[in-house]
């Protein structure tokens, strides 16, 4: 069965510093990987996704993530964060399989990113 | 842009009440989902539907039921609300998978339900 682990529940970072949010997954088949962001009092919004092809994926707001199959990781990075990046970030995985399971996405427990001025 | 709307942002109900949470999407998506979000637990799938009148249990269906009479609308029902159902409820929709490739889900703003 697939699962997602976000190793850090909270990450405090100074403004303009780089950040990496870690995500590891477990799955026995091909996977599709996502990062979502949730700003305060809002729903989730897609940041980026990996379906196939290049292992380095670029998303919105200057974020990028690298798919590493051997380490089963999909870490999210940004070279310089801004106060507006304060939010909760969720890593998610979906397996390629029969119709119903391919539609479902499993979410990690989330990482709260707080930016200090 | 895909729009997923939920009937209420905040809701307060009493223990034992029947509660309806409504979700509507305007992109003609086949798939619709209900999650609950609790601190430290991420999102947990309650139910999902891949077609009108079709539903499948998620990871935590106990105490909930769903209804999908029209493609654009997916309702979550708490038959008899309890205090442990106090949570944030998120609705999402997505196109069907293409072969085995999954597509991302689009989320509504959430309903924060408090059961007293």
mmCIF file of C-alpha atoms in Angstrom:
data_model
loop_
_atom_site.group_PDB
_atom_site.id
_atom_site.type_symbol
_atom_site.label_atom_id
_atom_site.label_comp_id
_atom_site.label_asym_id
_atom_site.label_seq_id
_atom_site.Cartn_x
_atom_site.Cartn_y
_atom_site.Cartn_z
ATOM 1 C CA UNK A 1 0.000 0.000 0.000
ATOM 2 C CA UNK A 2 1.172 3.479 -0.752
ATOM 3 C CA UNK A 3 2.023 5.970 1.960
ATOM 4 C CA UNK A 4 3.602 9.401 2.268
ATOM 5 C CA UNK A 5 5.880 10.672 5.024
ATOM 6 C CA UNK A 6 6.647 14.325 5.590
ATOM 7 C CA UNK A 7 9.506 14.293 8.020
ATOM 8 C CA UNK A 8 9.095 17.812 9.402
ATOM 9 C CA UNK A 9 5.842 19.052 10.872
ATOM 10 C CA UNK A 10 7.162 22.617 11.127
ATOM 11 C CA UNK A 11 9.970 24.462 9.340
ATOM 12 C CA UNK A 12 10.915 28.008 10.438
ATOM 13 C CA UNK A 13 13.034 29.947 7.930
ATOM 14 C CA UNK A 14 14.266 33.522 7.631
ATOM 15 C CA UNK A 15 13.006 35.583 4.719
ATOM 16 C CA UNK A 16 15.161 35.278 1.573
ATOM 17 C CA UNK A 17 16.786 32.076 2.870
ATOM 18 C CA UNK A 18 16.517 28.797 0.917
ATOM 19 C CA UNK A 19 14.170 26.085 2.091
ATOM 20 C CA UNK A 20 13.708 22.358 1.531
ATOM 21 C CA UNK A 21 10.596 20.468 2.623
ATOM 22 C CA UNK A 22 11.146 16.740 2.719
ATOM 23 C CA UNK A 23 8.814 14.051 1.423
ATOM 24 C CA UNK A 24 9.288 10.291 1.174
ATOM 25 C CA UNK A 25 6.810 7.821 -0.236
ATOM 26 C CA UNK A 26 6.390 4.090 -0.346
ATOM 27 C CA UNK A 27 4.812 2.303 -3.259
ATOM 28 C CA UNK A 28 5.311 -0.910 -5.154
ATOM 29 C CA UNK A 29 4.261 0.453 -8.544
ATOM 30 C CA UNK A 30 4.657 3.555 -10.677
ATOM 31 C CA UNK A 31 3.652 6.680 -8.830
ATOM 32 C CA UNK A 32 2.476 10.165 -9.599
ATOM 33 C CA UNK A 33 3.567 12.807 -7.115
ATOM 34 C CA UNK A 34 2.137 16.167 -6.126
ATOM 35 C CA UNK A 35 2.846 19.093 -3.836
ATOM 36 C CA UNK A 36 -0.068 21.198 -2.640
ATOM 37 C CA UNK A 37 -0.069 24.437 -0.650
ATOM 38 C CA UNK A 38 -2.745 25.594 1.789
ATOM 39 C CA UNK A 39 -2.777 29.262 2.773
ATOM 40 C CA UNK A 40 -4.576 30.182 6.013
ATOM 41 C CA UNK A 41 -8.342 29.639 5.834
ATOM 42 C CA UNK A 42 -8.230 28.348 2.277
ATOM 43 C CA UNK A 43 -8.474 25.048 0.427
ATOM 44 C CA UNK A 44 -5.503 23.280 -1.153
ATOM 45 C CA UNK A 45 -3.890 24.577 -4.334
ATOM 46 C CA UNK A 46 -1.593 22.580 -6.612
ATOM 47 C CA UNK A 47 2.051 23.756 -6.547
ATOM 48 C CA UNK A 48 3.524 21.181 -8.919
ATOM 49 C CA UNK A 49 3.231 17.592 -10.078
ATOM 50 C CA UNK A 50 5.380 14.772 -11.402
ATOM 51 C CA UNK A 51 3.719 12.394 -13.844
ATOM 52 C CA UNK A 52 6.682 11.284 -16.004
ATOM 53 C CA UNK A 53 9.694 12.647 -17.867
ATOM 54 C CA UNK A 54 12.223 15.012 -16.310
ATOM 55 C CA UNK A 55 12.785 14.326 -12.633
ATOM 56 C CA UNK A 56 13.128 18.043 -11.857
ATOM 57 C CA UNK A 57 9.721 19.639 -11.819
ATOM 58 C CA UNK A 58 9.097 23.371 -11.664
ATOM 59 C CA UNK A 59 5.932 24.769 -10.140
ATOM 60 C CA UNK A 60 4.285 28.044 -9.298
ATOM 61 C CA UNK A 61 5.718 30.754 -7.041
ATOM 62 C CA UNK A 62 9.347 29.707 -7.723
ATOM 63 C CA UNK A 63 9.067 26.252 -6.152
ATOM 64 C CA UNK A 64 10.602 23.122 -7.639
ATOM 65 C CA UNK A 65 10.840 19.473 -6.649
ATOM 66 C CA UNK A 66 13.039 16.561 -7.636
ATOM 67 C CA UNK A 67 11.778 13.017 -8.054
ATOM 68 C CA UNK A 68 14.350 10.512 -6.814
ATOM 69 C CA UNK A 69 13.188 6.974 -7.500
ATOM 70 C CA UNK A 70 16.093 5.215 -5.764
ATOM 71 C CA UNK A 71 15.516 7.177 -2.551
ATOM 72 C CA UNK A 72 11.720 7.262 -2.995
ATOM 73 C CA UNK A 73 11.749 10.983 -2.296
ATOM 74 C CA UNK A 74 10.124 14.077 -3.751
ATOM 75 C CA UNK A 75 11.570 17.020 -1.815
ATOM 76 C CA UNK A 76 10.296 20.552 -2.405
ATOM 77 C CA UNK A 77 12.735 23.444 -2.662
ATOM 78 C CA UNK A 78 12.792 27.195 -3.088
ATOM 79 C CA UNK A 79 16.051 29.168 -3.312
ATOM 80 C CA UNK A 80 14.719 32.287 -1.574
ATOM 81 C CA UNK A 81 11.480 32.419 0.415
ATOM 82 C CA UNK A 82 9.142 35.340 0.943
ATOM 83 C CA UNK A 83 6.767 36.182 3.781
ATOM 84 C CA UNK A 84 3.888 35.276 1.446
ATOM 85 C CA UNK A 85 5.128 31.654 1.338
ATOM 86 C CA UNK A 86 3.908 31.160 4.905
ATOM 87 C CA UNK A 87 1.497 28.244 4.555
ATOM 88 C CA UNK A 88 1.091 24.514 5.063
ATOM 89 C CA UNK A 89 2.526 22.263 2.385
ATOM 90 C CA UNK A 90 1.292 18.775 1.587
ATOM 91 C CA UNK A 91 3.061 16.073 -0.373
ATOM 92 C CA UNK A 92 0.782 13.544 -2.067
ATOM 93 C CA UNK A 93 1.074 10.353 -4.118
ATOM 94 C CA UNK A 94 -1.191 8.430 -6.465
ATOM 95 C CA UNK A 95 -0.528 4.982 -7.857
ATOM 96 C CA UNK A 96 -1.080 3.984 -11.479
ATOM 97 C CA UNK A 97 -3.514 1.102 -11.290
ATOM 98 C CA UNK A 98 -7.180 0.268 -11.768
ATOM 99 C CA UNK A 99 -9.566 3.135 -12.284
ATOM 100 C CA UNK A 100 -10.725 3.728 -8.738
ATOM 101 C CA UNK A 101 -7.301 3.577 -7.108
ATOM 102 C CA UNK A 102 -5.753 5.704 -9.831
ATOM 103 C CA UNK A 103 -8.245 8.428 -8.991
ATOM 104 C CA UNK A 104 -7.293 8.526 -5.318
ATOM 105 C CA UNK A 105 -4.448 10.553 -3.866
ATOM 106 C CA UNK A 106 -2.803 9.845 -0.512
ATOM 107 C CA UNK A 107 -1.675 12.930 1.395
ATOM 108 C CA UNK A 108 1.143 13.381 3.860
ATOM 109 C CA UNK A 109 0.526 14.951 7.255
ATOM 110 C CA UNK A 110 1.744 18.369 6.112
ATOM 111 C CA UNK A 111 4.645 20.723 6.872
ATOM 112 C CA UNK A 112 3.939 24.159 8.250
ATOM 113 C CA UNK A 113 6.382 26.693 6.779
ATOM 114 C CA UNK A 114 6.791 29.860 8.795
ATOM 115 C CA UNK A 115 8.863 32.733 7.434
ATOM 116 C CA UNK A 116 10.589 35.110 9.842
ATOM 117 C CA UNK A 117 11.393 38.651 8.716
ATOM 118 C CA UNK B 1 -10.526 28.169 -13.900
ATOM 119 C CA UNK B 2 -11.999 25.225 -12.063
ATOM 120 C CA UNK B 3 -14.343 26.309 -9.370
ATOM 121 C CA UNK B 4 -15.267 24.090 -6.443
ATOM 122 C CA UNK B 5 -17.646 25.668 -3.973
ATOM 123 C CA UNK B 6 -18.838 24.477 -0.589
ATOM 124 C CA UNK B 7 -22.120 25.558 0.929
ATOM 125 C CA UNK B 8 -20.739 26.935 4.199
ATOM 126 C CA UNK B 9 -17.362 28.140 5.459
ATOM 127 C CA UNK B 10 -18.311 27.732 9.117
ATOM 128 C CA UNK B 11 -20.994 25.562 10.685
ATOM 129 C CA UNK B 12 -21.955 24.892 14.298
ATOM 130 C CA UNK B 13 -24.243 21.942 15.058
ATOM 131 C CA UNK B 14 -25.410 20.089 18.128
ATOM 132 C CA UNK B 15 -24.674 16.467 18.964
ATOM 133 C CA UNK B 16 -27.220 14.177 17.328
ATOM 134 C CA UNK B 17 -28.214 16.582 14.560
ATOM 135 C CA UNK B 18 -28.252 15.488 10.931
ATOM 136 C CA UNK B 19 -25.759 17.591 8.983
ATOM 137 C CA UNK B 20 -25.515 18.153 5.232
ATOM 138 C CA UNK B 21 -22.376 19.524 3.606
ATOM 139 C CA UNK B 22 -22.792 20.434 -0.044
ATOM 140 C CA UNK B 23 -20.139 20.683 -2.742
ATOM 141 C CA UNK B 24 -20.550 21.884 -6.320
ATOM 142 C CA UNK B 25 -17.987 21.904 -9.148
ATOM 143 C CA UNK B 26 -18.334 23.625 -12.513
ATOM 144 C CA UNK B 27 -15.803 21.692 -14.646
ATOM 145 C CA UNK B 28 -17.836 18.608 -15.517
ATOM 146 C CA UNK B 29 -15.414 16.396 -13.563
ATOM 147 C CA UNK B 30 -16.335 12.748 -13.107
ATOM 148 C CA UNK B 31 -14.527 12.339 -9.784
ATOM 149 C CA UNK B 32 -15.492 14.057 -6.548
ATOM 150 C CA UNK B 33 -14.057 13.562 -3.070
ATOM 151 C CA UNK B 34 -14.736 14.376 0.576
ATOM 152 C CA UNK B 35 -11.853 14.667 3.038
ATOM 153 C CA UNK B 36 -11.525 15.685 6.629
ATOM 154 C CA UNK B 37 -8.452 17.587 7.764
ATOM 155 C CA UNK B 38 -7.189 17.430 11.341
ATOM 156 C CA UNK B 39 -3.943 18.900 12.737
ATOM 157 C CA UNK B 40 -1.037 16.482 12.388
ATOM 158 C CA UNK B 41 -3.076 13.970 10.402
ATOM 159 C CA UNK B 42 -3.162 15.639 7.006
ATOM 160 C CA UNK B 43 -6.132 14.881 4.772
ATOM 161 C CA UNK B 44 -8.046 11.650 5.189
ATOM 162 C CA UNK B 45 -10.440 10.423 2.537
ATOM 163 C CA UNK B 46 -13.999 9.842 3.722
ATOM 164 C CA UNK B 47 -15.756 8.924 0.456
ATOM 165 C CA UNK B 48 -15.329 9.470 -3.207
ATOM 166 C CA UNK B 49 -17.538 9.196 -6.268
ATOM 167 C CA UNK B 50 -16.417 8.447 -9.826
ATOM 168 C CA UNK B 51 -19.798 8.893 -11.480
ATOM 169 C CA UNK B 52 -23.369 9.902 -10.737
ATOM 170 C CA UNK B 53 -24.871 7.581 -8.125
ATOM 171 C CA UNK B 54 -21.525 5.753 -7.802
ATOM 172 C CA UNK B 55 -19.556 5.958 -4.566
ATOM 173 C CA UNK B 56 -16.679 4.231 -2.876
ATOM 174 C CA UNK B 57 -15.627 4.255 0.768
ATOM 175 C CA UNK B 58 -12.420 5.964 1.670
ATOM 176 C CA UNK B 59 -10.265 5.412 4.723
ATOM 177 C CA UNK B 60 -12.648 6.761 7.369
ATOM 178 C CA UNK B 61 -16.279 6.321 6.193
ATOM 179 C CA UNK B 62 -17.772 5.440 9.586
ATOM 180 C CA UNK B 63 -20.426 7.914 10.685
ATOM 181 C CA UNK B 64 -20.753 9.446 7.202
ATOM 182 C CA UNK B 65 -22.745 8.858 4.055
ATOM 183 C CA UNK B 66 -22.744 10.582 0.665
ATOM 184 C CA UNK B 67 -25.087 11.364 -2.166
ATOM 185 C CA UNK B 68 -24.389 12.140 -5.820
ATOM 186 C CA UNK B 69 -27.584 12.640 -7.775
ATOM 187 C CA UNK B 70 -26.099 15.075 -10.291
ATOM 188 C CA UNK B 71 -22.619 15.156 -11.780
ATOM 189 C CA UNK B 72 -21.766 18.591 -10.431
ATOM 190 C CA UNK B 73 -22.956 18.059 -6.848
ATOM 191 C CA UNK B 74 -21.606 15.791 -4.100
ATOM 192 C CA UNK B 75 -23.097 15.879 -0.618
ATOM 193 C CA UNK B 76 -21.634 14.624 2.636
ATOM 194 C CA UNK B 77 -24.117 13.605 5.322
ATOM 195 C CA UNK B 78 -23.489 13.170 9.007
ATOM 196 C CA UNK B 79 -26.499 11.109 10.087
ATOM 197 C CA UNK B 80 -26.073 11.904 13.790
ATOM 198 C CA UNK B 81 -23.293 14.378 14.451
ATOM 199 C CA UNK B 82 -20.867 13.680 17.277
ATOM 200 C CA UNK B 83 -18.200 15.841 18.897
ATOM 201 C CA UNK B 84 -15.410 13.735 17.347
ATOM 202 C CA UNK B 85 -16.636 14.871 13.929
ATOM 203 C CA UNK B 86 -15.571 18.425 14.685
ATOM 204 C CA UNK B 87 -13.108 19.095 11.883
ATOM 205 C CA UNK B 88 -12.331 20.886 8.631
ATOM 206 C CA UNK B 89 -14.083 19.223 5.692
ATOM 207 C CA UNK B 90 -12.662 19.651 2.211
ATOM 208 C CA UNK B 91 -14.327 18.758 -1.071
ATOM 209 C CA UNK B 92 -12.343 18.128 -4.270
ATOM 210 C CA UNK B 93 -12.945 17.157 -7.876
ATOM 211 C CA UNK B 94 -10.810 15.795 -10.708
ATOM 212 C CA UNK B 95 -11.090 14.430 -14.235
ATOM 213 C CA UNK B 96 -10.986 10.639 -14.563
ATOM 214 C CA UNK B 97 -7.543 9.034 -14.905
ATOM 215 C CA UNK B 98 -6.220 8.669 -18.460
ATOM 216 C CA UNK B 99 -5.242 5.014 -18.569
ATOM 217 C CA UNK B 100 -3.403 4.739 -15.283
ATOM 218 C CA UNK B 101 -2.247 8.376 -15.109
ATOM 219 C CA UNK B 102 -3.886 10.322 -12.334
ATOM 220 C CA UNK B 103 -4.739 13.970 -12.526
ATOM 221 C CA UNK B 104 -4.561 16.513 -9.764
ATOM 222 C CA UNK B 105 -7.547 17.315 -7.616
ATOM 223 C CA UNK B 106 -9.110 20.754 -7.320
ATOM 224 C CA UNK B 107 -10.231 21.794 -3.862
ATOM 225 C CA UNK B 108 -12.981 23.924 -2.410
ATOM 226 C CA UNK B 109 -12.303 26.411 0.415
ATOM 227 C CA UNK B 110 -13.399 24.008 3.154
ATOM 228 C CA UNK B 111 -16.127 23.935 5.799
ATOM 229 C CA UNK B 112 -15.075 24.189 9.413
ATOM 230 C CA UNK B 113 -17.651 22.176 11.350
ATOM 231 C CA UNK B 114 -17.974 22.386 15.110
ATOM 232 C CA UNK B 115 -20.219 19.895 16.906
ATOM 233 C CA UNK B 116 -21.107 20.878 20.462
#
